[in-house]
Short mmCIF file of C-alpha atoms and ligand atoms in Angstrom, two decimals:
data_model
loop_
_atom_site.label_atom_id
_atom_site.label_comp_id
_atom_site.label_asym_id
_atom_site.label_seq_id
_atom_site.Cartn_x
_atom_site.Cartn_y
_atom_site.Cartn_z
CA MET A 1 0.00 0.00 0.01
CA LYS A 2 1.96 2.98 -1.26
CA VAL A 3 0.94 6.61 -0.76
CA LEU A 4 2.31 9.68 -2.52
CA GLY A 5 2.86 12.58 -0.10
CA ILE A 6 3.19 16.27 -0.95
CA GLU A 7 4.33 19.06 1.42
CA THR A 8 4.25 22.76 0.47
CA SER A 9 3.01 24.49 3.65
CA CYS A 10 6.02 26.73 4.21
CA ASP A 11 9.47 27.01 2.63
CA GLU A 12 10.24 23.37 1.82
CA THR A 13 8.86 21.60 -1.23
CA SER A 14 8.80 17.91 -0.56
CA VAL A 15 7.54 14.79 -2.32
CA ALA A 16 7.67 11.32 -0.81
CA ILE A 17 6.46 7.80 -1.34
CA VAL A 18 5.87 5.66 1.75
CA ASP A 19 4.28 2.25 2.17
CA HIS A 20 2.03 0.88 4.91
CA ARG A 21 4.96 -0.85 6.68
CA GLY A 22 6.73 2.49 7.06
CA THR A 23 9.26 2.00 4.26
CA ILE A 24 10.26 5.35 2.81
CA LEU A 25 10.80 4.65 -0.90
CA THR A 26 11.80 8.25 -1.55
CA ASN A 27 11.67 11.54 0.35
CA LEU A 28 12.78 14.47 -1.79
CA VAL A 29 13.14 17.81 -0.03
CA ARG A 30 14.00 21.08 -1.69
CA THR A 31 14.56 24.03 0.63
CA GLN A 32 14.02 27.65 -0.40
CA PHE A 33 16.71 29.11 1.84
CA GLU A 34 18.39 30.87 -1.09
CA GLU A 35 15.14 32.49 -2.28
CA HIS A 36 14.39 33.93 1.17
CA LYS A 37 17.94 34.61 2.40
CA LYS A 38 18.11 38.30 1.63
CA PHE A 39 14.77 38.91 3.40
CA MET A 40 15.94 37.12 6.58
CA GLY A 41 12.63 35.24 6.76
CA VAL A 42 10.04 33.47 4.60
CA VAL A 43 8.20 35.68 2.07
CA PRO A 44 4.83 33.93 1.37
CA GLU A 45 4.48 35.06 -2.27
CA ILE A 46 8.03 33.96 -3.13
CA ALA A 47 7.46 30.66 -1.35
CA ALA A 48 4.28 29.89 -3.36
CA ARG A 49 5.98 30.69 -6.67
CA ALA A 50 8.97 28.54 -5.79
CA HIS A 51 6.67 25.57 -5.02
CA ILE A 52 5.00 25.99 -8.43
CA ASP A 53 8.42 26.04 -10.13
CA VAL A 54 9.72 22.78 -8.66
CA LEU A 55 6.80 20.58 -7.60
CA PRO A 56 5.97 18.96 -11.00
CA ASP A 57 9.60 17.99 -11.60
CA MET A 58 10.00 16.62 -8.08
CA ILE A 59 6.94 14.38 -8.54
CA ARG A 60 8.36 13.17 -11.84
CA GLN A 61 11.71 12.48 -10.17
CA ALA A 62 10.06 10.54 -7.33
CA LEU A 63 8.25 8.32 -9.85
CA GLU A 64 11.37 7.76 -11.91
CA GLU A 65 13.52 6.89 -8.89
CA THR A 66 11.05 4.32 -7.61
CA HIS A 67 9.92 3.01 -11.02
CA LEU A 68 6.31 3.60 -10.02
CA THR A 69 3.37 5.20 -11.82
CA PHE A 70 0.34 6.99 -10.37
CA LYS A 71 -1.62 3.74 -10.79
CA ASP A 72 0.52 2.15 -8.05
CA PHE A 73 -0.72 4.44 -5.29
CA TYR A 74 -3.45 3.70 -2.76
CA GLY A 75 -3.87 7.41 -2.08
CA ILE A 76 -2.54 10.91 -2.62
CA ALA A 77 -1.77 12.75 0.65
CA VAL A 78 -1.07 16.45 0.90
CA THR A 79 -0.63 19.00 3.67
CA ALA A 80 -3.85 21.04 3.59
CA GLY A 81 -2.96 23.22 6.61
CA PRO A 82 -1.97 24.93 8.79
CA GLY A 83 0.53 27.01 6.84
CA LEU A 84 0.93 29.74 4.23
CA ILE A 85 -2.15 29.75 2.04
CA GLY A 86 -0.31 30.31 -1.26
CA GLY A 87 1.99 27.34 -0.77
CA LEU A 88 -0.79 25.11 0.60
CA SER A 89 -2.94 25.88 -2.46
CA VAL A 90 -0.14 24.77 -4.81
CA GLY A 91 0.22 21.39 -3.10
CA VAL A 92 -3.50 20.82 -2.58
CA MET A 93 -4.38 21.62 -6.22
CA MET A 94 -1.64 19.31 -7.47
CA ALA A 95 -2.79 16.47 -5.19
CA LYS A 96 -6.42 16.93 -6.20
CA ALA A 97 -5.50 16.90 -9.89
CA ILE A 98 -3.57 13.63 -9.49
CA ALA A 99 -6.25 12.04 -7.33
CA SER A 100 -9.09 12.94 -9.68
CA THR A 101 -7.24 12.09 -12.89
CA HIS A 102 -6.17 8.67 -11.61
CA ASP A 103 -9.24 8.03 -9.47
CA LYS A 104 -7.31 7.68 -6.21
CA PRO A 105 -8.37 8.58 -2.65
CA PHE A 106 -7.50 12.17 -1.73
CA LEU A 107 -6.08 12.61 1.78
CA ALA A 108 -5.96 16.12 3.28
CA VAL A 109 -3.35 16.00 6.03
CA ASN A 110 -2.98 18.33 9.00
CA HIS A 111 0.69 19.35 9.13
CA LEU A 112 0.77 19.20 12.95
CA VAL A 113 -0.73 15.72 12.93
CA ALA A 114 1.95 14.68 10.43
CA HIS A 115 4.72 15.94 12.77
CA ALA A 116 3.06 14.28 15.78
CA LEU A 117 2.66 10.89 14.00
CA THR A 118 6.22 10.75 12.58
CA THR A 119 7.28 8.72 15.62
CA ARG A 120 4.90 5.95 14.48
CA LEU A 121 6.57 5.90 11.07
CA THR A 122 10.07 5.70 12.53
CA HIS A 123 9.54 3.88 15.86
CA GLN A 124 6.02 2.32 15.68
CA THR A 125 5.23 4.20 18.90
CA PRO A 126 1.89 2.96 20.33
CA PHE A 127 -0.87 5.32 21.51
CA PRO A 128 -1.14 7.04 23.91
CA TYR A 129 2.10 9.00 24.02
CA LEU A 130 3.17 12.49 25.13
CA VAL A 131 4.41 14.77 22.32
CA LEU A 132 6.30 18.01 22.53
CA LEU A 133 5.62 19.54 19.12
CA VAL A 134 8.12 22.32 18.55
CA SER A 135 8.46 24.00 15.18
CA GLY A 136 8.74 27.37 13.45
CA GLY A 137 5.02 28.02 13.93
CA HIS A 138 4.07 26.02 17.02
CA CYS A 139 4.99 24.96 20.53
CA GLN A 140 2.51 22.49 21.94
CA LEU A 141 2.43 19.74 24.54
CA LEU A 142 -0.05 17.01 23.59
CA ILE A 143 -1.21 13.56 24.47
CA ALA A 144 -1.58 11.66 21.22
CA ARG A 145 -4.41 9.18 21.86
CA ASP A 146 -5.23 8.20 18.30
CA VAL A 147 -4.70 9.33 14.71
CA ASP A 148 -7.57 11.80 15.10
CA ASP A 149 -7.52 12.41 18.83
CA PHE A 150 -5.02 14.77 20.42
CA GLU A 151 -5.42 16.26 23.86
CA LEU A 152 -3.82 19.67 24.07
CA LEU A 153 -2.21 20.10 27.49
CA GLY A 154 -0.54 23.44 26.80
CA GLN A 155 0.87 25.69 24.11
CA THR A 156 2.72 28.95 23.64
CA ILE A 157 0.82 32.06 24.58
CA ASP A 158 2.97 34.23 22.28
CA ASP A 159 5.84 33.21 19.96
CA ALA A 160 6.58 29.73 18.67
CA VAL A 161 9.87 28.35 19.91
CA GLY A 162 11.36 28.02 16.40
CA GLU A 163 10.50 31.68 15.87
CA ALA A 164 12.46 32.54 19.02
CA PHE A 165 15.45 30.64 17.62
CA ASP A 166 15.08 32.41 14.26
CA LYS A 167 14.71 35.88 15.81
CA THR A 168 17.70 35.39 18.10
CA ALA A 169 19.75 34.25 15.09
CA LYS A 170 18.58 37.31 13.12
CA LEU A 171 19.66 39.65 15.93
CA LEU A 172 23.08 38.01 15.78
CA GLY A 173 23.21 38.58 12.01
CA TYR A 174 22.52 35.01 10.89
CA GLY A 175 20.10 34.06 8.15
CA TYR A 176 16.98 31.86 8.20
CA PRO A 177 16.54 29.23 9.59
CA GLY A 178 18.31 30.28 12.74
CA GLY A 179 17.97 27.10 14.83
CA PRO A 180 20.86 25.12 13.32
CA GLN A 181 23.19 28.16 13.50
CA ILE A 182 22.39 28.81 17.17
CA GLU A 183 22.98 25.12 17.94
CA GLU A 184 26.35 25.25 16.18
CA LYS A 185 27.56 28.45 17.90
CA ALA A 186 26.32 27.21 21.29
CA LYS A 187 28.73 24.26 21.14
CA THR A 188 31.64 26.46 22.19
CA GLY A 189 29.64 28.77 24.49
CA ASP A 190 29.02 28.96 28.24
CA PRO A 191 25.32 28.16 28.97
CA THR A 192 25.58 29.71 32.44
CA ARG A 193 27.01 33.14 31.48
CA PHE A 194 23.63 34.85 30.94
CA ALA A 195 20.72 34.12 33.28
CA PHE A 196 17.98 34.51 30.66
CA PRO A 197 14.42 34.21 31.97
CA ARG A 198 12.44 30.98 31.83
CA PRO A 199 9.01 32.63 31.45
CA LEU A 200 5.95 31.08 33.11
CA ILE A 201 7.65 27.97 34.42
CA THR A 202 7.32 28.88 38.09
CA HIS A 203 3.71 30.09 37.82
CA PRO A 204 1.26 27.24 38.46
CA ARG A 205 -1.62 29.25 37.00
CA TYR A 206 -0.12 28.94 33.53
CA GLY A 207 -0.45 25.16 33.70
CA PHE A 208 1.41 23.59 30.77
CA ASN A 209 1.64 26.74 28.65
CA PHE A 210 4.82 28.33 27.27
CA SER A 211 5.97 31.87 26.58
CA PHE A 212 9.04 32.93 24.62
CA SER A 213 8.61 36.66 24.09
CA GLY A 214 10.28 37.62 27.40
CA LEU A 215 13.21 35.39 26.65
CA LYS A 216 13.55 36.94 23.20
CA THR A 217 13.46 40.47 24.70
CA ALA A 218 16.13 39.55 27.28
CA VAL A 219 18.38 38.23 24.50
CA ARG A 220 17.88 41.41 22.47
CA GLU A 221 18.70 43.65 25.43
CA THR A 222 21.86 41.65 26.15
CA ILE A 223 22.96 41.96 22.53
CA TYR A 224 22.40 45.74 22.55
CA ARG A 225 24.21 46.13 25.87
CA LEU A 226 27.28 44.19 24.79
CA ASN A 227 27.57 45.55 21.25
CA PRO A 228 30.00 45.10 19.52
CA LEU A 229 29.95 41.38 20.22
CA SER A 230 33.00 39.19 20.27
CA GLN A 231 32.82 35.59 18.95
CA CYS A 232 32.91 34.47 22.57
CA ASP A 233 29.90 36.69 23.44
CA ILE A 234 27.94 35.26 20.49
CA SER A 235 28.66 31.68 21.54
CA ASP A 236 27.75 32.40 25.16
CA ILE A 237 24.46 34.09 24.14
CA CYS A 238 23.56 31.11 21.93
CA ALA A 239 24.44 28.59 24.64
CA SER A 240 22.57 30.51 27.36
CA PHE A 241 19.51 30.93 25.12
CA GLN A 242 19.50 27.25 24.19
CA GLN A 243 19.88 26.31 27.86
CA ALA A 244 16.85 28.44 28.78
CA VAL A 245 14.77 26.66 26.11
CA ALA A 246 16.01 23.24 27.28
CA ASP A 247 15.09 24.11 30.90
CA ILE A 248 11.60 25.27 29.90
CA PHE A 249 10.99 22.07 27.92
CA THR A 250 12.38 19.88 30.71
CA LYS A 251 10.16 21.47 33.32
CA ARG A 252 6.98 21.18 31.24
CA ALA A 253 7.73 17.61 30.13
CA ASP A 254 8.29 16.56 33.75
CA GLN A 255 5.06 18.21 34.80
CA ALA A 256 3.10 16.57 31.94
CA LEU A 257 4.51 13.09 32.58
CA LYS A 258 3.57 13.43 36.25
CA TYR A 259 0.08 14.59 35.17
CA CYS A 260 -0.28 11.42 33.05
CA GLN A 261 0.79 9.23 35.95
CA ALA A 262 -1.53 10.97 38.42
CA ASN A 263 -4.48 10.57 36.03
CA ALA A 264 -3.74 6.95 35.09
CA ILE A 265 -3.11 7.87 31.41
CA PRO A 266 -0.98 4.90 30.28
CA VAL A 267 1.72 6.96 28.51
CA LYS A 268 4.92 4.93 28.02
CA HIS A 269 6.69 7.17 25.50
CA PHE A 270 7.70 10.82 25.40
CA VAL A 271 8.20 12.07 21.84
CA ILE A 272 9.73 15.29 20.51
CA ALA A 273 8.64 16.40 17.04
CA GLY A 274 8.96 19.35 14.64
CA GLY A 275 11.95 21.33 13.37
CA VAL A 276 13.29 22.31 16.81
CA ALA A 277 13.40 18.59 17.69
CA SER A 278 16.51 18.44 15.46
CA ASN A 279 18.43 20.17 18.21
CA HIS A 280 20.77 17.62 19.80
CA TYR A 281 21.37 19.62 22.99
CA ILE A 282 17.63 19.78 23.66
CA ARG A 283 17.21 16.09 22.86
CA GLU A 284 19.92 15.20 25.38
CA ALA A 285 18.24 17.34 28.06
CA LEU A 286 14.92 15.55 27.48
CA ILE A 287 16.34 12.02 27.68
CA GLY A 288 16.95 12.61 31.41
CA VAL A 289 13.42 13.74 32.19
CA ALA A 290 11.95 10.75 30.34
CA GLY A 291 14.20 8.34 32.27
CA LYS A 292 13.30 9.95 35.59
CA ASN A 293 9.61 9.35 34.82
CA GLN A 294 10.17 5.80 33.55
CA VAL A 295 9.06 6.43 29.98
CA GLU A 296 11.00 5.96 26.78
CA PHE A 297 12.26 9.04 24.96
CA VAL A 298 11.72 8.99 21.19
CA ALA A 299 13.10 11.47 18.67
CA PRO A 300 12.75 10.85 14.92
CA PRO A 301 15.90 11.24 12.77
CA VAL A 302 16.74 14.91 12.11
CA LYS A 303 15.67 14.86 8.47
CA LEU A 304 12.19 13.71 9.51
CA CYS A 305 11.89 16.43 12.20
CA THR A 306 12.04 19.37 9.80
CA ASP A 307 9.34 19.63 7.14
CA ASN A 308 9.18 16.65 4.79
CA ALA A 309 6.59 14.78 2.75
CA ALA A 310 7.35 11.33 4.21
CA MET A 311 5.50 12.37 7.36
CA VAL A 312 2.61 13.61 5.21
CA ALA A 313 2.40 10.34 3.25
CA TRP A 314 2.54 8.41 6.56
CA ALA A 315 -0.24 10.55 8.12
CA GLY A 316 -2.24 9.84 4.92
CA LEU A 317 -1.64 6.09 5.38
CA GLU A 318 -2.83 6.31 8.99
CA LYS A 319 -6.02 8.01 7.74
CA LEU A 320 -6.48 5.42 5.01
CA LYS A 321 -6.08 2.54 7.49
CA LYS A 322 -8.95 4.11 9.48
CA GLY A 323 -11.03 4.54 6.33
CA HIS A 324 -10.83 8.33 6.48
CA ILE A 325 -10.84 9.69 2.94
CA ASP A 326 -11.42 13.33 2.04
CA ASP A 327 -13.67 14.88 -0.52
CA LEU A 328 -12.08 16.85 -3.34
CA SER A 329 -14.02 19.90 -2.13
CA VAL A 330 -11.80 20.17 0.98
CA ALA A 331 -10.06 23.58 0.92
CA PRO A 332 -6.57 24.41 2.22
CA ARG A 333 -6.70 25.96 5.70
CA PRO A 334 -4.12 28.50 6.96
CA ARG A 335 -5.28 27.66 10.50
CA TRP A 336 -6.23 24.15 11.48
CA PRO A 337 -6.00 23.01 15.10
CA LEU A 338 -5.20 19.41 15.93
CA PRO A 339 -8.25 17.17 15.93
CA SER A 340 -9.71 16.05 19.20
CA ARG A 341 -12.64 13.70 19.81
CA LYS A 342 -15.82 15.46 20.86
CA GLY A 343 -16.22 15.87 24.55
CA ARG A 344 -12.51 15.65 25.30
CA LYS A 345 -11.59 18.27 27.82
CA CYS A 346 -8.63 20.48 26.83
CA LEU A 347 -6.67 21.85 29.73
CA LYS A 348 -6.11 25.59 29.65
O1 KG4 B 401 8.97 21.90 11.44
P1 KG4 B 401 9.71 22.93 10.69
O2 KG4 B 401 10.68 22.47 9.62
O3 KG4 B 401 8.71 23.93 10.00
C1 KG4 B 401 7.52 24.32 10.62
O4 KG4 B 401 6.54 23.54 10.57
O5 KG4 B 401 7.56 25.43 11.19
O6 KG4 B 401 10.46 23.86 11.77
C2 KG4 B 401 11.28 24.91 11.36
C3 KG4 B 401 11.87 25.54 12.60
C4 KG4 B 401 12.66 26.80 12.33
O7 KG4 B 401 12.23 27.81 13.22
C5 KG4 B 401 14.09 26.39 12.60
O8 KG4 B 401 14.93 27.45 13.07
C6 KG4 B 401 13.91 25.33 13.66
O9 KG4 B 401 12.77 24.60 13.24
N1 KG4 B 401 15.09 24.45 13.75
C7 KG4 B 401 15.86 24.33 14.83
C8 KG4 B 401 16.92 23.45 14.46
N2 KG4 B 401 16.73 23.04 13.18
C9 KG4 B 401 15.58 23.66 12.74
N3 KG4 B 401 15.79 24.90 16.04
C10 KG4 B 401 16.76 24.59 16.94
N4 KG4 B 401 17.80 23.78 16.68
C11 KG4 B 401 17.91 23.19 15.46
N5 KG4 B 401 18.95 22.38 15.19
ZN1 ZN B 402 6.55 21.71 10.25
#
């Protein structure tokens, strides 16, 4: 059972073919870093045009590499949201065209669900599990109970964590995406030199929520105060910033795992997903908290943490296995919260 996956929600064009056993036959990813570099961030109009330019050829390449034709697919899966509407429309229209021409099931995939289910593609993680979903647009702590049932424990009340990485990098003069550059610089820095704030983590009334705007402001003020920065200052700022993020995640994960235990939710795995999950320092910090709470820590390989179509094809397969097929009238959605079964209480 092979599914073709298409991802165009932000600045990566990706095409993948995955089968029901979790074999990734191909996963082509083309980043648009060069197109957006001089703007120090993603420009939606440029992103949409770049997807149009490369998507048909990438699909052709995926078919050639795998010696498959459209007839061989059980379904065509595409990210239908959340994301930038121009890019989403490019992918969704392409997927609909293929699905209708070849009479295949059309599978509209929620990008957040695709990130959250990647662990089932790579590690066959059973439900329920705790997921920290950390990307350029989101920061959420969830209990994944089923393919279509996610309990939101907490989320950011301001910036996404990837955005905080990107803005810090921009202040230091680095291009987009900032996360990998901060991680690299932090390797030689002192994580204790700057006591950046860990917003909300000592306030019980914020529950499982996150906030990164205060941290970002503190970093900006430090940069302005020290200017001009030496290489050592830059490394120390990156290391101290990354440490603050790791501490925030560790605290919230510990709290959430204890919440699961106290409420007899049989969570045995703690999963990190999304672009920020590529960060090795943060992964290391979270292994400890998982061990302390007697659950297994799971992190997908780095190339499946950042945006890719293999996760989209897999999420499509999970839908197909449940018999969930979408109508061709489904429209792309710039905002699309994670699905939750009716009646499930979401903690605030
Ligand atoms: O999941 P993703 O590829 O796209 C979204 O769905 O947003 O995440 C992109 C984000 C960017 O903000 C990028 O800076 C961040 O993930 N990121 C990282 C690392 N690699 C990518 N953040 C921290 N450390 C990294 N190594
Ligand atoms: Zn993403």
